[in-house]
Tab-separated table of C-alpha atoms in Angstrom:
chain	number	residue	atom	x	y	z
X	1	MET	CA	-2.561	20.888	2.811
X	2	ASN	CA	-5.844	21.182	4.894
X	3	ILE	CA	-7.969	18.146	5.076
X	4	ASP	CA	-10.988	19.785	6.671
X	5	LYS	CA	-12.291	19.222	3.189
X	6	ILE	CA	-12.085	15.772	3.922
X	7	THR	CA	-13.437	15.590	7.377
X	8	GLN	CA	-16.134	18.026	6.526
X	9	THR	CA	-17.170	15.634	3.645
X	10	TYR	CA	-17.053	12.200	4.880
X	11	TYR	CA	-17.443	11.058	8.409
X	12	ASN	CA	-15.416	8.076	8.231
X	13	THR	CA	-12.032	7.997	6.763
X	14	HIS	CA	-8.826	6.022	7.366
X	15	MET	CA	-5.206	5.511	5.443
X	16	PRO	CA	-4.408	7.998	4.892
X	17	PHE	CA	-1.222	8.495	2.455
X	18	ILE	CA	0.720	11.794	1.382
X	19	TYR	CA	2.858	11.694	-1.948
X	20	TYR	CA	4.070	14.782	-3.701
X	21	ASN	CA	3.410	15.427	-7.383
X	22	LEU	CA	6.092	16.446	-10.167
X	23	ASP	CA	5.658	20.448	-8.612
X	24	ASN	CA	6.748	18.615	-4.779
X	25	MET	CA	2.571	19.715	-4.738
X	26	PRO	CA	0.927	16.851	-1.241
X	27	ASN	CA	-1.877	15.068	-2.400
X	28	LEU	CA	-3.419	12.321	-0.617
X	29	LEU	CA	-4.546	8.741	-1.306
X	30	PHE	CA	-7.259	7.424	1.689
X	31	THR	CA	-9.919	5.689	1.702
X	32	ARG	CA	-13.816	6.502	2.805
X	33	MET	CA	-16.580	4.123	3.693
X	34	HIS	CA	-19.142	3.841	0.746
X	35	ASN	CA	-21.935	0.756	1.125
X	36	ASP	CA	-20.239	-0.899	4.207
X	37	TYR	CA	-17.270	-0.939	2.598
X	38	TRP	CA	-13.886	1.013	2.310
X	39	LYS	CA	-12.988	3.159	-0.772
X	40	MET	CA	-9.849	4.569	-1.934
X	41	CYS	CA	-10.295	8.311	-2.923
X	42	HIS	CA	-7.371	10.631	-3.560
X	43	PHE	CA	-7.852	14.404	-3.175
X	44	ASP	CA	-5.076	17.391	-4.653
X	45	GLY	CA	-6.349	19.944	-2.204
X	46	THR	CA	-9.160	21.145	-3.727
X	47	ASP	CA	-10.921	18.280	-5.666
X	48	ILE	CA	-12.054	14.637	-3.183
X	49	ASN	CA	-12.440	11.778	-6.353
X	50	ASP	CA	-12.968	8.251	-5.943
X	51	ILE	CA	-10.791	6.203	-7.760
X	52	ASN	CA	-11.154	4.135	-10.621
X	53	LEU	CA	-9.489	0.546	-10.141
X	54	ASN	CA	-11.073	-1.394	-13.048
X	55	LEU	CA	-11.293	-4.446	-11.204
X	56	ASP	CA	-13.981	-7.557	-11.510
X	57	ILE	CA	-14.315	-8.892	-8.079
X	58	ASN	CA	-17.753	-11.635	-7.752
X	59	ASP	CA	-17.674	-10.625	-4.342
X	60	GLY	CA	-19.075	-6.818	-4.384
X	61	ARG	CA	-18.329	-5.923	-0.616
X	62	TYR	CA	-14.399	-6.093	-0.486
X	63	TYR	CA	-12.026	-3.713	0.647
X	64	HIS	CA	-9.701	-1.063	-0.815
X	65	CYS	CA	-6.753	-0.727	2.480
X	66	GLN	CA	-2.977	0.621	3.114
X	67	PRO	CA	-2.840	3.104	-0.517
X	68	THR	CA	0.738	3.975	-1.463
X	69	CYS	CA	1.831	6.102	-4.369
X	70	TYR	CA	5.244	8.117	-5.331
X	71	MET	CA	4.973	9.535	-9.108
X	72	THR	CA	8.170	9.272	-11.540
X	73	LYS	CA	9.623	12.059	-13.637
X	74	ARG	CA	8.004	11.235	-16.539
X	75	GLY	CA	5.098	11.778	-15.046
X	76	ILE	CA	3.886	7.912	-14.337
X	77	TYR	CA	1.730	7.400	-10.991
X	78	CYS	CA	3.242	4.547	-9.806
X	79	VAL	CA	0.027	2.882	-6.958
X	80	SER	CA	0.595	0.280	-4.399
X	81	PHE	CA	-2.778	-0.854	-2.006
X	82	CYS	CA	-4.499	-3.658	-0.741
X	83	ILE	CA	-7.408	-5.274	-0.968
X	84	GLN	CA	-9.329	-7.454	1.363
X	85	VAL	CA	-11.945	-9.902	-0.081
X	86	ASN	CA	-13.756	-13.345	0.834
X	87	GLY	CA	-11.348	-13.273	4.359
X	88	LYS	CA	-8.024	-12.824	1.914
X	89	ILE	CA	-5.339	-9.491	1.247
X	90	TYR	CA	-3.987	-9.228	-2.092
X	91	LEU	CA	-1.039	-6.764	-2.618
X	92	TYR	CA	-1.907	-5.050	-5.978
X	93	TYR	CA	-0.084	-2.517	-7.824
X	94	SER	CA	-0.583	-0.770	-11.073
X	95	GLU	CA	1.447	2.385	-13.490
X	96	SER	CA	-0.629	4.710	-15.106
X	97	LYS	CA	-0.524	8.336	-16.096
X	98	ASP	CA	-4.373	8.919	-14.249
X	99	ILE	CA	-4.478	8.629	-11.195
X	100	LEU	CA	-7.938	8.578	-11.057
X	101	ASN	CA	-8.398	5.523	-13.227
X	102	LEU	CA	-6.260	2.864	-12.486
X	103	HIS	CA	-5.616	-0.799	-13.810
X	104	PRO	CA	-4.054	-3.059	-11.018
X	105	LYS	CA	-2.663	-6.751	-10.719
X	106	ILE	CA	-2.344	-8.499	-8.024
X	107	VAL	CA	1.337	-9.060	-6.587
X	108	CYS	CA	0.490	-11.649	-3.979
X	109	GLU	CA	-1.263	-12.392	-0.744
X	110	CYS	CA	-0.248	-10.967	2.140
X	111	ALA	CA	-1.455	-8.695	5.153
X	112	CYS	CA	0.338	-5.442	4.320
X	113	GLY	CA	2.441	-4.521	2.095
X	114	CYS	CA	3.556	-1.429	-0.388
X	115	ILE	CA	5.366	-0.525	-3.306
X	116	ASN	CA	7.913	2.364	-3.620
X	117	LYS	CA	10.526	2.792	-6.331
X	118	ASP	CA	13.536	1.011	-4.261
X	119	TYR	CA	11.903	-1.810	-2.242
X	120	ILE	CA	8.836	-4.129	-2.578
X	121	VAL	CA	7.347	-5.344	0.766
X	122	VAL	CA	5.290	-7.942	2.142
X	123	GLY	CA	4.189	-8.988	5.371
X	124	TYR	CA	2.614	-11.937	6.816
X	125	LEU	CA	0.389	-11.572	10.259
X	126	SER	CA	2.368	-14.198	13.371
X	127	GLN	CA	5.381	-14.465	10.730
X	128	TYR	CA	7.884	-11.776	9.013
X	129	MET	CA	7.730	-9.223	6.771
X	130	TYR	CA	10.160	-9.504	3.812
X	131	ILE	CA	12.333	-6.594	1.982
X	132	TYR	CA	13.033	-7.297	-1.441
X	133	LYS	CA	14.282	-5.041	-3.785
X	134	ASN	CA	12.745	-3.643	-6.859
X	135	THR	CA	12.914	-4.675	-10.407
X	136	GLN	CA	11.880	-1.563	-11.550
X	137	ARG	CA	10.177	-3.569	-14.486
X	138	LEU	CA	7.390	-4.891	-11.933
X	139	TYR	CA	4.403	-3.756	-13.498
X	140	LYS	CA	4.914	-5.392	-17.120
X	141	ASN	CA	6.216	-8.845	-15.666
X	142	LEU	CA	3.034	-9.309	-13.285
X	143	THR	CA	1.622	-10.222	-16.412
X	144	ASP	CA	2.595	-13.064	-16.112
X	145	PRO	CA	0.867	-15.044	-12.833
X	146	LEU	CA	4.205	-16.900	-11.538
X	147	PHE	CA	6.183	-14.309	-11.819
X	148	PHE	CA	6.880	-12.766	-8.322
X	149	ASP	CA	6.430	-16.516	-6.922
X	150	GLN	CA	9.684	-16.979	-8.774
X	151	TYR	CA	10.992	-13.686	-8.181
X	152	ILE	CA	11.093	-14.606	-4.221
X	153	LYS	CA	12.276	-17.883	-4.600
X	154	ASP	CA	15.955	-15.624	-5.816
X	155	SER	CA	17.558	-14.838	-2.398
X	156	ASN	CA	19.498	-12.722	-4.563
X	157	ASN	CA	16.177	-10.282	-4.195
X	158	LEU	CA	15.485	-10.484	-0.989
X	159	LEU	CA	17.378	-7.556	1.042
X	160	TYR	CA	15.813	-7.946	4.527
X	161	SER	CA	13.157	-10.025	6.967
X	162	ILE	CA	11.620	-8.925	9.928
X	163	LYS	CA	10.100	-10.846	12.999
X	164	LEU	CA	6.295	-9.858	12.881
X	165	ASN	CA	5.396	-11.286	16.488
X	166	ARG	CA	3.059	-9.162	17.303
X	167	PHE	CA	1.036	-9.000	14.341
X	168	ASP	CA	-1.074	-12.495	15.682
X	169	ASN	CA	-5.273	-12.152	15.204
X	170	ASN	CA	-4.074	-7.723	14.655
X	171	PHE	CA	-4.071	-5.446	11.712
X	172	ALA	CA	-1.312	-4.733	10.404
X	173	ARG	CA	-0.090	-1.636	7.757
X	174	VAL	CA	3.560	-1.054	6.479
X	175	ASP	CA	4.159	2.158	5.209
X	176	TYR	CA	7.634	4.010	3.329
X	177	ILE	CA	8.315	7.940	4.039
X	178	PRO	CA	7.444	9.577	1.198
X	179	GLY	CA	11.290	11.414	0.096
X	180	GLU	CA	12.684	8.073	2.629
X	181	ASN	CA	12.257	5.493	0.847
X	182	ASN	CA	14.886	3.784	3.078
X	183	LYS	CA	12.379	4.175	5.821
X	184	LEU	CA	9.663	2.093	6.587
X	185	LEU	CA	6.383	2.776	8.969
X	186	VAL	CA	5.170	-0.513	10.644
X	187	SER	CA	1.668	-0.435	13.281
X	188	TRP	CA	-0.588	-2.309	14.055
X	189	THR	CA	-3.789	-2.356	15.954
X	190	GLU	CA	-4.778	-5.262	18.471
X	191	SER	CA	-7.968	-6.737	17.418
X	192	TYR	CA	-9.878	-7.384	20.494
X	193	THR	CA	-7.818	-4.850	23.046
X	194	MET	CA	-7.785	-1.716	19.664
X	195	LYS	CA	-4.172	-1.001	21.958
X	196	HIS	CA	-1.748	0.070	18.986
X	197	GLY	CA	2.089	0.895	18.167
X	198	SER	CA	4.148	1.942	15.302
X	199	PHE	CA	7.873	1.827	14.847
X	200	LEU	CA	10.056	3.330	11.760
X	201	LEU	CA	12.620	0.419	10.373
X	202	ASP	CA	15.953	1.633	8.745
X	203	LEU	CA	16.654	-0.369	5.470
X	204	THR	CA	19.918	0.656	4.904
X	205	ASN	CA	21.276	-0.089	8.528
X	206	LYS	CA	18.558	-2.596	8.922
X	207	LYS	CA	17.497	-1.483	12.374
X	208	ARG	CA	14.280	-0.341	14.026
X	209	ILE	CA	14.663	3.131	14.972
């Protein structure tokens, strides 16, 4: 995938994530700076489009962050992302046949997170990152605002947790590797020094790579 069109069109972008469609062609999710906030976009290799989230958020200056996506065999786009609004970050999830028109639902408040077909991952600054198994019916169940709170209280749903000591006062991000759902890429940037780092987490063997 040639991303020159993105860099030529927008000066300030970040949070790239590549997923593959049903034809095994790469597509890119990313965010761009728009009116001083970050907006989620989609690039199919030819066209760049903003993604309509259909969200009614009172604070107009909210920030899209950490987008990920996978497709089901039925052609459903399963998209997770975070939104920062009023100083808090929330993990959202959506299922749609149109990648440009989503109707996401809140999963939980967190510092970073992502969802693939096997796992629900949420992380908290100065605390832990938790990996839960995905019920495959998450989107439907999120109609109940208390569903996820009840879900995480069931110890059978928690697969693994890892201490995030380095994330105090830092920016953090977690993604899965497309085609390798058992591998997570965890990255961070220190708020004051802008130093950064990352590691791969192998969920099959429950260890860093």
